[in-house]
Short mmCIF file of C-alpha atoms in Angstrom, two decimals:
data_model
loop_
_atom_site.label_atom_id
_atom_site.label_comp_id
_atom_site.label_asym_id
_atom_site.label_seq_id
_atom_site.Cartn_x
_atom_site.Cartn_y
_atom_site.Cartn_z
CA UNK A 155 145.85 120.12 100.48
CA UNK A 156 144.42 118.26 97.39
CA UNK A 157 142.64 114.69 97.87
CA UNK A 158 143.38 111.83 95.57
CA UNK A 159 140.07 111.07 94.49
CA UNK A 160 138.19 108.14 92.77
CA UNK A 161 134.32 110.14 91.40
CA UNK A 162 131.29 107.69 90.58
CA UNK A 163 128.36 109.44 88.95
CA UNK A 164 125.59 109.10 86.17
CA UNK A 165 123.84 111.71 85.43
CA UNK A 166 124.14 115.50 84.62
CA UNK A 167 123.03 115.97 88.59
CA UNK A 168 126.35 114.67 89.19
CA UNK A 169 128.61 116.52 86.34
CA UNK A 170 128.73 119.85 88.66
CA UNK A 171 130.55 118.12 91.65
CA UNK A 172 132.95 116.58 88.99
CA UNK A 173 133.72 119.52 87.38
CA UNK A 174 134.07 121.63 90.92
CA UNK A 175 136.58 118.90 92.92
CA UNK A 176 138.97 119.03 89.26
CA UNK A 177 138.78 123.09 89.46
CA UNK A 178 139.50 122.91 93.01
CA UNK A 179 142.70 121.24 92.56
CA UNK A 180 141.54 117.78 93.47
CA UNK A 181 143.71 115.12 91.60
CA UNK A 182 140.35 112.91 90.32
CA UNK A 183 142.54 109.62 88.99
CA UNK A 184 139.61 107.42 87.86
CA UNK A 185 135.65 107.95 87.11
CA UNK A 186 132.68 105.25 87.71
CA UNK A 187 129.97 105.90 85.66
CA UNK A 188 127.41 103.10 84.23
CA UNK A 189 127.96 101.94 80.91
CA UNK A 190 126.88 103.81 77.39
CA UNK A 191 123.18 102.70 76.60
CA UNK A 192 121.29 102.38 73.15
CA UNK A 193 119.79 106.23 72.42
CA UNK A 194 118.47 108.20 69.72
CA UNK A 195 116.78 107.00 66.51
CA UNK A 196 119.60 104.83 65.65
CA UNK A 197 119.97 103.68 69.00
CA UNK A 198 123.93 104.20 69.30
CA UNK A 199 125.55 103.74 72.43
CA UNK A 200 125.43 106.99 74.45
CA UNK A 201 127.53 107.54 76.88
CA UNK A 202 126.63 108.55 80.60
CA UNK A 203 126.70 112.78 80.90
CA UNK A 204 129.71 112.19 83.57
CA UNK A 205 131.86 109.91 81.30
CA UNK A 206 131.34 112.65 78.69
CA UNK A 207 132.89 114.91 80.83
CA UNK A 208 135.54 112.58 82.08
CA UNK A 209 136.79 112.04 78.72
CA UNK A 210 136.62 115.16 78.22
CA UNK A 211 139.23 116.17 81.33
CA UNK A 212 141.36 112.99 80.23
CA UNK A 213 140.26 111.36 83.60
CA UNK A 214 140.32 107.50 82.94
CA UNK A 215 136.73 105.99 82.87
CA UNK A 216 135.66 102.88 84.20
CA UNK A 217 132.10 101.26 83.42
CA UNK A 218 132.22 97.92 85.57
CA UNK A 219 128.69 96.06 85.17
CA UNK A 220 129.74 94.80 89.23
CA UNK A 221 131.73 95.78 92.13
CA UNK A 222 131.40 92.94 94.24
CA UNK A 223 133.93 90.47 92.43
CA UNK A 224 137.42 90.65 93.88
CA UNK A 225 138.78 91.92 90.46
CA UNK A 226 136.44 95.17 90.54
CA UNK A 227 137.93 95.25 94.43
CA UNK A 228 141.73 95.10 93.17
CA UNK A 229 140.83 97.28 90.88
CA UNK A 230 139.68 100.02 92.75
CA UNK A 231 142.32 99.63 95.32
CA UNK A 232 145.03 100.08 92.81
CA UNK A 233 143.66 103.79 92.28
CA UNK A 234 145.45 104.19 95.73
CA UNK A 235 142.74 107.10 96.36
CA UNK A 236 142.51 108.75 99.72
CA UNK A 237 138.45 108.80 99.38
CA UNK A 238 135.61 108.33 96.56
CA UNK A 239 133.28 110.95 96.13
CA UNK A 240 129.65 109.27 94.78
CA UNK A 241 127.06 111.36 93.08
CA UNK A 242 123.84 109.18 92.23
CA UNK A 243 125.81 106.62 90.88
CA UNK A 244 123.41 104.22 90.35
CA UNK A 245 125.21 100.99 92.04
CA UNK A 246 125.77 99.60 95.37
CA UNK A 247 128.69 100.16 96.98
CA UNK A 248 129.05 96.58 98.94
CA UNK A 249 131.38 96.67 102.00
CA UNK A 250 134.68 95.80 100.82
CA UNK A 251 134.68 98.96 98.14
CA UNK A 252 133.49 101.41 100.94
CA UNK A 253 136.24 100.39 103.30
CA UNK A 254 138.82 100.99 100.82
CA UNK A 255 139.87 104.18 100.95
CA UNK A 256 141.45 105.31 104.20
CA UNK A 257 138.98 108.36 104.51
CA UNK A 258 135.97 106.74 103.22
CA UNK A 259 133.14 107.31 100.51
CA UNK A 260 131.54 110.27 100.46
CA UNK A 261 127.75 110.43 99.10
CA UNK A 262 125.94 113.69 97.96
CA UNK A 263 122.33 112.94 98.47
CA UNK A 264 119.33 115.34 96.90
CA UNK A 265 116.92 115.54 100.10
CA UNK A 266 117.34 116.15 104.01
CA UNK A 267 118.22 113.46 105.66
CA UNK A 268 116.39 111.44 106.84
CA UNK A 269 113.42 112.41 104.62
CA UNK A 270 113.88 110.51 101.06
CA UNK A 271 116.45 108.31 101.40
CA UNK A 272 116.66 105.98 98.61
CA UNK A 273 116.32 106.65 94.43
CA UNK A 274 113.87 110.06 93.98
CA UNK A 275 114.26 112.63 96.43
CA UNK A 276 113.58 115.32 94.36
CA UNK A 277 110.44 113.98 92.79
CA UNK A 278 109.38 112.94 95.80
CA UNK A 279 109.41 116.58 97.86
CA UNK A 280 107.97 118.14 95.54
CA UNK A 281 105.04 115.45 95.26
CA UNK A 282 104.49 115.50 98.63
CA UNK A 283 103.90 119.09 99.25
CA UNK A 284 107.67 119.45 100.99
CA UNK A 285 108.26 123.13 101.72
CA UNK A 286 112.36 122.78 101.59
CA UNK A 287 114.48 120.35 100.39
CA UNK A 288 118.35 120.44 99.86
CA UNK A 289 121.62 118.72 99.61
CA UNK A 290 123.85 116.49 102.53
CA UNK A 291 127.29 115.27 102.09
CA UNK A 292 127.47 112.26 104.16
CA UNK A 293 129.83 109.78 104.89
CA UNK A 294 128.44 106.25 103.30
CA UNK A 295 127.59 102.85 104.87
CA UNK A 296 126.01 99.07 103.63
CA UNK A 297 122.51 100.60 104.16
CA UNK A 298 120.37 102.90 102.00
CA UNK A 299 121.66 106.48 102.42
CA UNK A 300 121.82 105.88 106.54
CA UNK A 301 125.04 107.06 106.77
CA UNK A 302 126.76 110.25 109.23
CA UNK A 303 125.66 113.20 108.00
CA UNK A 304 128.72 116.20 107.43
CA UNK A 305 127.42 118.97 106.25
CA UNK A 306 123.94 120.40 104.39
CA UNK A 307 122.16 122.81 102.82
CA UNK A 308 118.84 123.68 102.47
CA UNK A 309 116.69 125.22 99.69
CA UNK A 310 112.87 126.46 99.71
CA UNK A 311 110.85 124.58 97.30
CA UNK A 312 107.69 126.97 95.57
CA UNK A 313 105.14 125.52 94.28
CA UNK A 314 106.36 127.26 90.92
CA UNK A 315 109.42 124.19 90.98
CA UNK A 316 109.20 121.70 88.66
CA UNK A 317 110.92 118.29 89.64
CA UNK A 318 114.07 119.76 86.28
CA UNK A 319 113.74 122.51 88.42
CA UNK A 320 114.97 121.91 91.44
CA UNK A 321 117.30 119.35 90.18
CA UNK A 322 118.74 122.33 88.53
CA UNK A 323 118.89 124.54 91.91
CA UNK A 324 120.48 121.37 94.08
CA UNK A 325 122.85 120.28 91.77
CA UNK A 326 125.37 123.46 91.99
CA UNK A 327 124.31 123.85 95.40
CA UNK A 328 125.61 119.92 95.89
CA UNK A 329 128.62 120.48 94.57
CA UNK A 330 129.85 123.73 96.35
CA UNK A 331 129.17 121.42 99.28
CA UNK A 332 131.12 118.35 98.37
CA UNK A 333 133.92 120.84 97.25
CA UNK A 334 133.62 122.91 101.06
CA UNK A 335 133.06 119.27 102.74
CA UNK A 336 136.27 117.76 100.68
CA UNK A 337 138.29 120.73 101.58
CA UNK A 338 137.15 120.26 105.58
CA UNK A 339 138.11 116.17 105.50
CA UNK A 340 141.98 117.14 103.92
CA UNK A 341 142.58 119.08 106.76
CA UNK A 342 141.36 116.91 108.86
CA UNK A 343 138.08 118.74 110.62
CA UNK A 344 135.14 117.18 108.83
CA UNK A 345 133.00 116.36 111.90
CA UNK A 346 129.81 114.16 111.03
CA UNK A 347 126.51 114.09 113.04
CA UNK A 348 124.03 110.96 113.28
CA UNK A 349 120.90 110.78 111.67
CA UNK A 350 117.68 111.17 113.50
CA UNK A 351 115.40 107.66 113.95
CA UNK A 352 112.79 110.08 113.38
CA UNK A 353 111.15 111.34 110.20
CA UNK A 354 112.51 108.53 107.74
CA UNK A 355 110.81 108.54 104.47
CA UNK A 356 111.85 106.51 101.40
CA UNK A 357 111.67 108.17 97.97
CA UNK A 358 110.93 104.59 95.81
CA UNK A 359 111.58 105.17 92.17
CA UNK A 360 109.06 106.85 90.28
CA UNK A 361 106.41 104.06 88.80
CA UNK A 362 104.96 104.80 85.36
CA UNK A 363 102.07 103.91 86.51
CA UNK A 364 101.82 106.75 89.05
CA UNK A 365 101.66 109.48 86.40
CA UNK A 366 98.09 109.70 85.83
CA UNK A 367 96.44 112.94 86.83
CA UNK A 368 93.79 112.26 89.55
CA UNK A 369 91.67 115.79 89.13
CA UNK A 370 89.75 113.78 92.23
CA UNK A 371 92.56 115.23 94.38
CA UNK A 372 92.74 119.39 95.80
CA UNK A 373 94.27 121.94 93.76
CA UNK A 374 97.42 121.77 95.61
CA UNK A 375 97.59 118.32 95.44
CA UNK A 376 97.51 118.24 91.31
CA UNK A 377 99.68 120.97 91.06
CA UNK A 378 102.61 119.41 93.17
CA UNK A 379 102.17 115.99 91.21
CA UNK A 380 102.36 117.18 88.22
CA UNK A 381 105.55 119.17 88.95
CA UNK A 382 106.97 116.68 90.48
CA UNK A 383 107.19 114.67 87.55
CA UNK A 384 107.59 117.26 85.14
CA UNK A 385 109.79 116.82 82.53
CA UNK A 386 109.76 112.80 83.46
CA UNK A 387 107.98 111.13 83.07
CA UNK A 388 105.54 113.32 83.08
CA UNK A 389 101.87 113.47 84.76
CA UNK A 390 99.41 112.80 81.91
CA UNK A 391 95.74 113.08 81.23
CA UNK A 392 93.42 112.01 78.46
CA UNK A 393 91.48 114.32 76.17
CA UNK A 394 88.16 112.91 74.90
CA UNK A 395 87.94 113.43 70.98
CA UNK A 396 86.12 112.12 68.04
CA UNK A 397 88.11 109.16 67.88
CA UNK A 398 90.74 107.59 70.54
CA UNK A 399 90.97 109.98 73.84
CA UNK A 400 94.45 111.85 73.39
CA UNK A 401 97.26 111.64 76.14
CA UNK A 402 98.54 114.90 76.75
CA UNK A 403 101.23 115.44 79.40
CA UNK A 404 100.79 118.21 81.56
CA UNK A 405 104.30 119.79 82.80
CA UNK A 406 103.78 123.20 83.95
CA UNK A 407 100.96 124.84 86.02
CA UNK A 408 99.85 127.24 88.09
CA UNK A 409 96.85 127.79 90.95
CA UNK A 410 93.78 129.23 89.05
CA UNK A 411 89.89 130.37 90.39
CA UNK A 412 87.05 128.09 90.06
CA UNK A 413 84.76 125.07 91.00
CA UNK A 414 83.50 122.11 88.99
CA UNK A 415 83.36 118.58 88.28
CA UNK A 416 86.99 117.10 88.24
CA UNK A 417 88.27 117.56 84.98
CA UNK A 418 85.94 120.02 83.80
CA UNK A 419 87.36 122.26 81.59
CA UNK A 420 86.22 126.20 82.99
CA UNK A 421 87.40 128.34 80.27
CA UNK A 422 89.03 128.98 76.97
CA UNK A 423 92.37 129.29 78.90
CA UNK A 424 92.99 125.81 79.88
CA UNK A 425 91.89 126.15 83.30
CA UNK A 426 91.12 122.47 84.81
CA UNK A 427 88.45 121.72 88.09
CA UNK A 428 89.87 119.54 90.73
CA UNK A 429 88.09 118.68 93.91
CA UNK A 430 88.41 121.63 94.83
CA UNK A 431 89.91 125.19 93.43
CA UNK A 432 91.62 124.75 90.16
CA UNK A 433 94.60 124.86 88.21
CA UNK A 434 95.58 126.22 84.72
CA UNK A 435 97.58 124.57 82.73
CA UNK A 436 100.79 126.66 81.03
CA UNK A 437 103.13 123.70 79.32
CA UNK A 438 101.82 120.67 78.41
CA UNK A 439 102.63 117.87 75.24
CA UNK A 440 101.02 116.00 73.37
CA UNK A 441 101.98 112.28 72.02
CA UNK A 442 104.82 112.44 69.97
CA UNK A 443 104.96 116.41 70.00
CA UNK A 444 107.56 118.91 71.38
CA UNK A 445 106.61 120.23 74.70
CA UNK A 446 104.51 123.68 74.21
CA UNK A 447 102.73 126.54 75.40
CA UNK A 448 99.09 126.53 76.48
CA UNK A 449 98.36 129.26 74.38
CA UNK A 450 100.05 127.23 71.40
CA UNK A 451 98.29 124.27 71.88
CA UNK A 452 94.83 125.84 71.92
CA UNK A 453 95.69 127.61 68.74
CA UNK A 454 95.44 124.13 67.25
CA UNK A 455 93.00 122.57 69.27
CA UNK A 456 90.48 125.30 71.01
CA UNK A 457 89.09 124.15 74.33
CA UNK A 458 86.23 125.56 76.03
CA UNK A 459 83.14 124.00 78.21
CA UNK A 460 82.17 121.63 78.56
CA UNK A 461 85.18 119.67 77.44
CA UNK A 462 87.00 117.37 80.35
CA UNK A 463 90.06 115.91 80.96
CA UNK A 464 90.03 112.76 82.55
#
């Protein structure tokens, strides 16, 4: 039996799930997505990748800046929706808009539960040396992602994965799941399981600031943090040169052989000392380039000892 559905999602994590629930037969009568923001070189409004999609599907769209007035509440109400369906969404659901609709909201988070609640799970994994991540459809409340958890999946992270990567495994994989968990809750047998106490992590939004390279850390350690933030916004290093040092953003990497100061440069193949082992470098960009290939780069600018990166 198809759900009335209200969907409220951002980014092009959350398109998939839209597009599955419509080709499932779902009747979707309204989309939340956050409004169009200045982009490009002439800095036109850009809509959000899921109102793109909405529009296109002749779903209506709504962009309200709150949901807490009672307006944005009447609002929603008069969808007359038998659930919501939110997909990194970007806004807080306060009380009176989860209680709405007589089967509830329904979040699809990027991590498992509880590991990474909150704004970057998938950054965060892969930072953290996480072995598995994965997608949960649970069933939301006031706090930050605590809600009963209805189904999961799970999916082995490599240290290959960039941060685009895995967003592009999970996504798909998310929204098989919402579909299969939106099918269970119309016919009534979507059971839901507490979260554990134990093992609760918070993935805070990724901090400029944290994208500096520390070649001070292992092998294993650079690697994963600079995949983890790879393509944004991105893990960067400085080059010294004649004049000012040049950023380059590393985004691609893999484990190499060697020892040597951090930062040392080992060979004419862009592999870099850390504390210890080391790690060659296989995408990287510089300021105001196009990302590109190791090999590309050092046809332009040949490195070789004793160069370092800092």
């Amino acid at each position: 039996m198809p759900l009335r559905l209200i969907f409220m999602g951002t980014p092009d994590f959350a398109v998939p799930t839209l597009l599955e629930l419509v080709a499932h037969g779902h009747e979707v009568v309204a989309v939340y997505t956050r409004a169009p923001k200045p982009a490009g070189r002439g800095m036109k409004l850009q809509p959000t990748p899921v109102e793109q999609e909405a529009r296109r599907l002749n779903i209506p769209v709504l962009t309200p800046k709150t949901l807490k007035t009672a307006e944005a509440l009447d609002e929603f109400r008069k969808h007359q929706a038998d659930a919501a369906v939110v997909v990194a969404y970007g806004m807080i659901l306060p009380q009176a808009i989860l209680d709405a609709p007589p089967l509830g909201c329904f979040n699809l988070h990027g991590s498992l539960l509880p590991r990474w609640r909150g704004a970057a799970p998938i950054n965060r994994a892969i930072m953290a040396g996480d072995a598995e991540s994965g997608v949960m459809v649970m069933k939301m409340d006031a706090g930050l992602d605590t809600g009963d958890v209805a189904m999961a999946e799970r999916l082995a992270i490599t240290d290959k994965m960039t941060a685009s990567d895995l967003h592009d495994a999970l996504a798909p994989l998310g929204a098989d799941l919402m579909v299969r968990a939106m099918a269970a809750l119309a016919r009534g047998g979507l059971q839901f399981a507490k979260q554990s106490e134990q093992g609760v992590t918070y993935a805070a939004k990724i901090d400029k600031s944290e994208a500096r390279i520390g070649w001070n850390k292992s092998s294993h350690e650079v690697l994963r943090h600079i995949h983890g933030l790879s393509p944004f916004p991105g893990a960067w290093c400085e080059l010294a040169t004649d004049g000012e040092p040049a950023r380059l953003k590393i985004l691609r990497c893999e484990p190499a052989k060697g020892q040597g100061g951090p930062g040392d440069v080992l060979d004419d193949r862009l592999t870099i000392a850390c504390a210890d082992g080391a790690i060659r470098i296989l995408e990287l960009q510089r300021a105001g380039k196009a990302p590109m290939k190791s090999a590309d780069f050092l046809r332009g600018t040949p490195l070789k000892p004793p160069a370092r990166l800092a």
